[in-house]
Amino acid sequence: MTVTWTKKDLLGLEELSAAEIELILQTTDSFKEISQRPIKKVPTLRGKTVVLFFFEPSTRTRTSFELAAKRMSADILNIQASASSLAKGETLKDTAKNIEAMKVDIIIMRHSSSGAPHLLSRSVSPSIINAGDGSHEHPTQGLLDIFTIKEHKKKIAGLNVSIIGDLAHSRVARSNIWGLTKLGAKVTVCGPATLMPVGIERLGVKVTYDIREAIEGADAINLLRIQTERQSQNLVPSVREYAMRFGLDAEKMKYAKKDVLIMHPGPINRGVEITPEVADGPYSVILEQVTNGIAVRMAVLYLLSGVKERTT
Ligand code: CP
């Protein structure tokens, strides 16, 4: 079945069909080669304006979107929330309306509040891409994780994927769960009970508090960062205890399959959720995830821009 892209925005993987996720993955395949060329530039988005609107710190997502847009010849506008009129009390909606009035095409937004990109989506006509909203979703991270697994394993359906760590605060986990389960993977989540959302089984995942069970039989293990900035209370007794019980180290790797993929969305707390020897070891695809992030974001920008011809 041939699927065409019809959505104005990319707000989350929850609202995408399996066919739409597959379309993004296939489009990513064709864009990946561009970043391997000596001259990494195509005219696909010439004349389009892309706005980066980040209210939270970011290294990977922001630079990756900026590089993706630049490699497609878009004009880029960076708006720092702290240096904009938001700091003078202007509402998010009013700021967005003013940006819209400047005839931009795509707004990429990261915000600490879940649902902030959805508010913009309803308020303004440019396409909105969610670059991470609170603890809700981070769709392009989910897509790049799934693309990286598929590149190695040649499929997603039937694979066992374990997500270990701070499930309660993780937008990366939610996007991975939606995307992976839609494509037929079996997802296991593991972490301290205090960091496990009530009712997460309803998303179609298996829950375990036994790290060995999460590691054994997994084709890919995605470690999540302990998000100290989102923890209002002490939800783990100590970082040291967390590392001992749930941190992935060489000792626990003895339970892993010989062809397991070790993944992490970054930024890594080295020595907490993963030891340096595992993060930098032979099973790690962490930096491949970063590389693939550019191709995934090029594919998303291309599909949302509604450009009919690739012109590459
Ligand atoms: N994975 C991720 O979202 O990283 P940044 O916070 O650096 O963008």
Coordinates of C-alpha atoms and ligand atoms in Angstrom, one line a residue:
M1 CA 0.0 0.0 0.0
T2 CA 1.4 3.4 -1.0
V3 CA 1.0 6.1 1.7
T4 CA 1.3 9.8 1.1
W5 CA 2.0 12.3 3.9
T6 CA -1.0 14.4 4.7
K7 CA -0.3 15.7 8.2
K8 CA 0.5 19.4 8.8
D9 CA 2.5 18.8 12.0
L10 CA 4.6 16.1 13.7
L11 CA 3.5 16.3 17.3
G12 CA 4.0 12.7 18.4
L13 CA 4.2 9.1 17.3
E14 CA 1.0 8.3 19.1
E15 CA -1.0 9.9 16.3
L16 CA 0.9 8.3 13.4
S17 CA -0.1 5.0 11.8
A18 CA 2.4 2.3 11.2
A19 CA 2.4 3.1 7.5
E20 CA 3.2 6.8 8.2
I21 CA 6.1 5.8 10.5
E22 CA 7.4 3.4 7.8
L23 CA 7.1 6.3 5.2
I24 CA 9.4 8.5 7.4
L25 CA 11.9 5.6 7.8
Q26 CA 11.9 4.9 4.0
T27 CA 12.4 8.7 3.3
T28 CA 15.2 8.8 5.9
D29 CA 17.0 6.0 4.0
S30 CA 17.1 8.1 0.9
F31 CA 18.3 11.2 2.8
K32 CA 21.1 9.5 4.7
E33 CA 23.4 9.4 1.7
I34 CA 23.5 13.2 1.4
S35 CA 25.4 13.6 4.7
Q36 CA 28.1 11.3 3.3
R37 CA 28.8 13.5 0.2
P38 CA 31.8 15.8 0.1
I39 CA 29.3 18.7 -0.5
K40 CA 26.5 18.1 1.9
K41 CA 23.9 20.4 0.4
V42 CA 20.7 19.9 -1.7
P43 CA 18.3 22.6 -2.9
T44 CA 15.1 20.8 -1.6
L45 CA 14.0 23.4 0.9
R46 CA 15.3 26.5 -1.0
G47 CA 12.9 29.4 -0.3
K48 CA 11.5 27.8 2.9
T49 CA 12.0 29.3 6.3
V50 CA 12.5 27.1 9.4
V51 CA 12.3 28.5 12.9
L52 CA 14.1 26.9 15.8
F53 CA 12.2 27.8 19.0
F54 CA 13.8 26.1 22.0
F55 CA 12.7 26.8 25.6
E56 CA 14.9 24.1 27.1
P57 CA 18.6 23.3 26.6
S58 CA 19.5 21.0 23.8
T59 CA 22.7 19.9 22.1
R60 CA 21.7 17.0 19.8
T61 CA 18.2 17.9 18.7
R62 CA 18.8 21.6 18.1
T63 CA 22.1 21.2 16.1
S64 CA 20.7 18.2 14.3
F65 CA 17.6 20.1 13.1
E66 CA 19.7 23.1 12.2
L67 CA 22.1 21.0 10.1
A68 CA 19.3 19.1 8.5
A69 CA 17.6 22.3 7.4
K70 CA 20.9 23.9 6.3
R71 CA 21.8 20.8 4.2
M72 CA 18.4 21.2 2.5
S73 CA 19.1 24.9 1.8
A74 CA 16.3 26.3 4.0
D75 CA 16.6 29.7 5.7
I76 CA 17.0 29.2 9.5
L77 CA 15.8 31.5 12.3
N78 CA 16.9 30.8 15.9
I79 CA 14.7 32.3 18.6
Q80 CA 16.0 32.2 22.2
A81 CA 13.1 32.3 24.5
S82 CA 15.1 34.2 27.1
A83 CA 16.1 36.9 24.6
S84 CA 12.6 37.2 23.1
S85 CA 9.6 39.3 24.2
L86 CA 8.4 36.2 26.1
A87 CA 10.8 37.5 28.7
K88 CA 8.7 40.7 28.8
G89 CA 5.4 38.8 29.4
E90 CA 4.2 38.1 25.9
T91 CA 2.3 34.9 25.7
L92 CA 3.5 31.9 23.7
K93 CA 0.5 32.2 21.4
D94 CA 1.1 35.9 20.7
T95 CA 4.8 35.2 20.0
A96 CA 3.9 32.4 17.6
K97 CA 1.3 34.6 15.9
N98 CA 4.0 37.2 15.3
I99 CA 6.3 34.6 13.9
E100 CA 3.5 33.4 11.7
A101 CA 3.0 36.9 10.4
M102 CA 6.6 36.8 9.0
K103 CA 5.5 34.0 6.7
V104 CA 7.6 31.2 8.0
D105 CA 7.0 27.6 6.9
I106 CA 8.0 25.3 9.8
I107 CA 8.4 25.9 13.5
I108 CA 10.5 23.4 15.5
M109 CA 9.7 23.7 19.2
R110 CA 11.0 22.3 22.5
H111 CA 9.2 23.2 25.6
S112 CA 9.1 22.1 29.3
S113 CA 5.3 21.9 29.2
S114 CA 3.6 18.8 27.8
G115 CA 1.2 19.9 25.1
A116 CA 2.9 23.3 24.2
P117 CA 3.5 22.3 20.5
H118 CA -0.1 21.1 20.3
L119 CA -1.3 24.6 21.4
L120 CA 0.8 26.2 18.7
S121 CA -0.5 23.6 16.2
R122 CA -4.0 24.8 16.8
S123 CA -3.1 28.5 16.8
V124 CA -0.9 29.0 13.8
S125 CA -0.7 27.9 10.2
P126 CA 3.1 26.9 9.8
S127 CA 3.9 23.3 10.4
I128 CA 4.9 22.5 14.0
I129 CA 7.5 19.9 14.8
N130 CA 7.6 18.7 18.5
A131 CA 11.3 18.6 19.5
G132 CA 10.4 17.4 23.0
D133 CA 7.5 18.6 25.2
G134 CA 7.9 18.0 28.9
S135 CA 7.5 14.3 29.7
H136 CA 5.2 13.7 26.8
E137 CA 6.9 12.9 23.5
H138 CA 10.1 13.4 21.5
P139 CA 9.0 12.0 18.1
T140 CA 12.1 12.6 16.1
Q141 CA 14.2 10.9 18.8
G142 CA 11.8 7.9 18.7
L143 CA 12.1 7.8 15.0
L144 CA 15.9 8.0 14.9
D145 CA 16.1 5.2 17.6
I146 CA 13.8 3.0 15.5
F147 CA 15.7 3.8 12.3
T148 CA 19.0 2.8 14.0
I149 CA 17.6 -0.5 15.2
K150 CA 16.2 -1.3 11.8
E151 CA 19.4 -0.4 10.1
H152 CA 21.2 -3.1 12.2
K153 CA 18.4 -5.7 12.5
K154 CA 16.7 -5.2 9.1
K155 CA 13.3 -5.3 10.7
I156 CA 11.4 -4.1 13.8
A157 CA 8.5 -6.6 14.0
G158 CA 9.2 -9.4 16.5
L159 CA 12.3 -7.8 18.0
N160 CA 12.6 -7.5 21.8
V161 CA 13.5 -4.0 22.9
S162 CA 14.1 -3.0 26.5
I163 CA 13.9 0.5 27.8
I164 CA 15.6 0.9 31.2
G165 CA 15.6 3.9 33.5
D166 CA 13.5 6.9 34.4
L167 CA 10.3 6.0 32.6
A168 CA 8.2 8.5 34.6
H169 CA 9.9 11.6 33.2
S170 CA 10.9 10.3 29.7
R171 CA 9.4 11.7 26.5
V172 CA 11.9 9.6 24.6
A173 CA 10.5 6.4 26.2
R174 CA 6.9 7.3 25.2
S175 CA 7.8 8.0 21.6
N176 CA 9.8 4.8 21.4
I177 CA 7.0 2.8 22.9
W178 CA 4.4 4.2 20.5
G179 CA 6.6 3.7 17.5
L180 CA 8.0 0.3 18.3
T181 CA 4.7 -1.3 19.3
K182 CA 3.0 0.1 16.2
L183 CA 5.7 -1.6 14.1
G184 CA 5.3 -4.9 16.0
A185 CA 8.3 -4.9 18.4
K186 CA 7.9 -6.4 21.9
V187 CA 8.8 -3.7 24.4
T188 CA 9.9 -4.3 28.0
V189 CA 10.3 -1.4 30.4
C190 CA 12.4 -1.6 33.6
G191 CA 13.4 0.8 36.3
P192 CA 12.7 1.6 40.0
A193 CA 9.0 1.4 40.9
T194 CA 9.1 5.1 41.9
L195 CA 10.1 6.0 38.3
M196 CA 7.5 3.7 36.6
P197 CA 4.3 5.5 35.6
V198 CA 1.1 3.8 36.9
G199 CA -0.7 2.0 34.1
I200 CA 2.2 2.0 31.6
E201 CA 1.2 -1.6 30.7
R202 CA -1.8 -0.1 28.9
L203 CA 0.6 1.1 26.2
G204 CA 1.3 -2.5 25.3
V205 CA 4.6 -3.0 27.2
K206 CA 5.8 -5.6 29.7
V207 CA 7.0 -4.2 33.0
T208 CA 9.8 -5.7 35.0
Y209 CA 11.8 -4.4 38.0
D210 CA 14.4 -7.1 37.4
I211 CA 17.2 -5.7 35.3
R212 CA 18.5 -9.2 34.4
E213 CA 15.1 -10.0 32.9
A214 CA 15.2 -6.8 30.9
I215 CA 18.7 -7.5 29.5
E216 CA 18.3 -11.2 28.7
G217 CA 16.9 -11.8 25.3
A218 CA 16.8 -8.1 24.3
D219 CA 17.8 -7.3 20.7
A220 CA 18.3 -3.6 21.7
I221 CA 18.6 -1.9 25.1
N222 CA 17.8 1.8 25.3
L223 CA 19.0 3.4 28.5
L224 CA 17.3 6.5 29.8
R225 CA 18.9 9.4 31.6
I226 CA 18.0 10.1 35.3
Q227 CA 16.3 13.5 34.8
T228 CA 17.3 15.4 37.9
E229 CA 15.8 18.6 36.5
R230 CA 12.3 17.1 36.4
Q231 CA 12.4 15.4 39.8
S232 CA 10.4 17.3 42.3
Q233 CA 11.1 14.7 45.1
N234 CA 13.8 12.3 45.8
L235 CA 12.5 9.3 43.8
V236 CA 15.6 7.2 44.0
P237 CA 17.4 6.8 47.3
S238 CA 20.8 7.7 45.9
V239 CA 22.5 7.9 42.5
R240 CA 25.0 5.3 43.7
E241 CA 22.2 2.8 44.6
Y242 CA 20.5 3.5 41.2
A243 CA 23.8 2.8 39.4
M244 CA 24.3 -0.5 41.3
R245 CA 20.7 -1.8 40.6
F246 CA 19.8 -0.3 37.2
G247 CA 23.0 1.0 35.7
L248 CA 24.3 -1.0 32.7
D249 CA 27.9 -2.2 33.4
A250 CA 30.2 -4.9 32.1
E251 CA 29.0 -7.3 34.8
K252 CA 25.3 -7.0 33.8
M253 CA 26.3 -7.1 30.1
K254 CA 27.1 -10.8 30.7
Y255 CA 23.4 -11.5 30.5
A256 CA 23.0 -9.7 27.1
K257 CA 22.7 -11.3 23.7
K258 CA 26.0 -11.3 21.7
D259 CA 24.5 -9.1 19.0
V260 CA 22.6 -6.7 21.4
L261 CA 22.5 -2.9 20.5
I262 CA 23.2 -0.5 23.3
M263 CA 21.4 2.8 22.9
H264 CA 21.1 6.1 24.7
P265 CA 19.4 9.3 23.5
G266 CA 21.9 11.5 25.4
P267 CA 23.0 13.4 27.3
I268 CA 24.6 10.5 29.2
N269 CA 25.2 10.5 33.0
R270 CA 28.4 8.4 32.7
G271 CA 28.6 6.0 35.6
V272 CA 24.9 6.3 36.5
E273 CA 22.6 4.7 33.9
I274 CA 25.6 3.4 31.9
T275 CA 29.3 2.9 32.5
P276 CA 31.9 4.4 30.1
E277 CA 33.1 1.0 29.1
V278 CA 29.6 0.0 27.9
A279 CA 28.8 3.4 26.4
D280 CA 32.0 3.4 24.4
G281 CA 32.1 -0.4 23.9
P282 CA 31.6 -2.7 20.9
Y283 CA 27.8 -3.0 21.2
S284 CA 27.1 0.7 21.5
V285 CA 25.4 2.5 18.6
I286 CA 25.0 5.8 20.6
L287 CA 26.9 8.0 18.1
E288 CA 25.2 6.2 15.1
Q289 CA 21.9 7.4 16.7
V290 CA 23.2 11.0 16.5
T291 CA 24.3 10.6 12.9
N292 CA 21.0 9.1 11.9
G293 CA 19.2 12.0 13.7
I294 CA 20.1 14.3 10.8
A295 CA 18.7 12.1 8.1
V296 CA 15.5 11.5 10.1
R297 CA 15.0 15.2 10.6
M298 CA 15.7 15.9 6.9
A299 CA 13.0 13.4 6.1
V300 CA 10.6 15.0 8.5
L301 CA 11.3 18.5 7.1
Y302 CA 10.9 17.2 3.6
L303 CA 7.5 15.5 4.2
L304 CA 6.1 18.4 6.2
S305 CA 7.2 21.0 3.7
G306 CA 5.0 19.4 1.1
V307 CA 7.8 19.7 -1.5
K308 CA 6.8 17.4 -4.4
E309 CA 10.2 16.8 -5.9
R310 CA 13.4 15.8 -4.0
T311 CA 15.6 17.8 -6.5
T312 CA 18.7 16.0 -5.1
Ligands
CP1 N1 18.4 13.4 22.8 C1 18.2 14.7 23.0 O1 17.0 15.2 23.0 O2 19.3 15.4 23.3 P1 19.3 17.0 23.5 O3 18.6 17.3 24.8 O4 20.8 17.3 23.6 O5 18.6 17.6 22.3

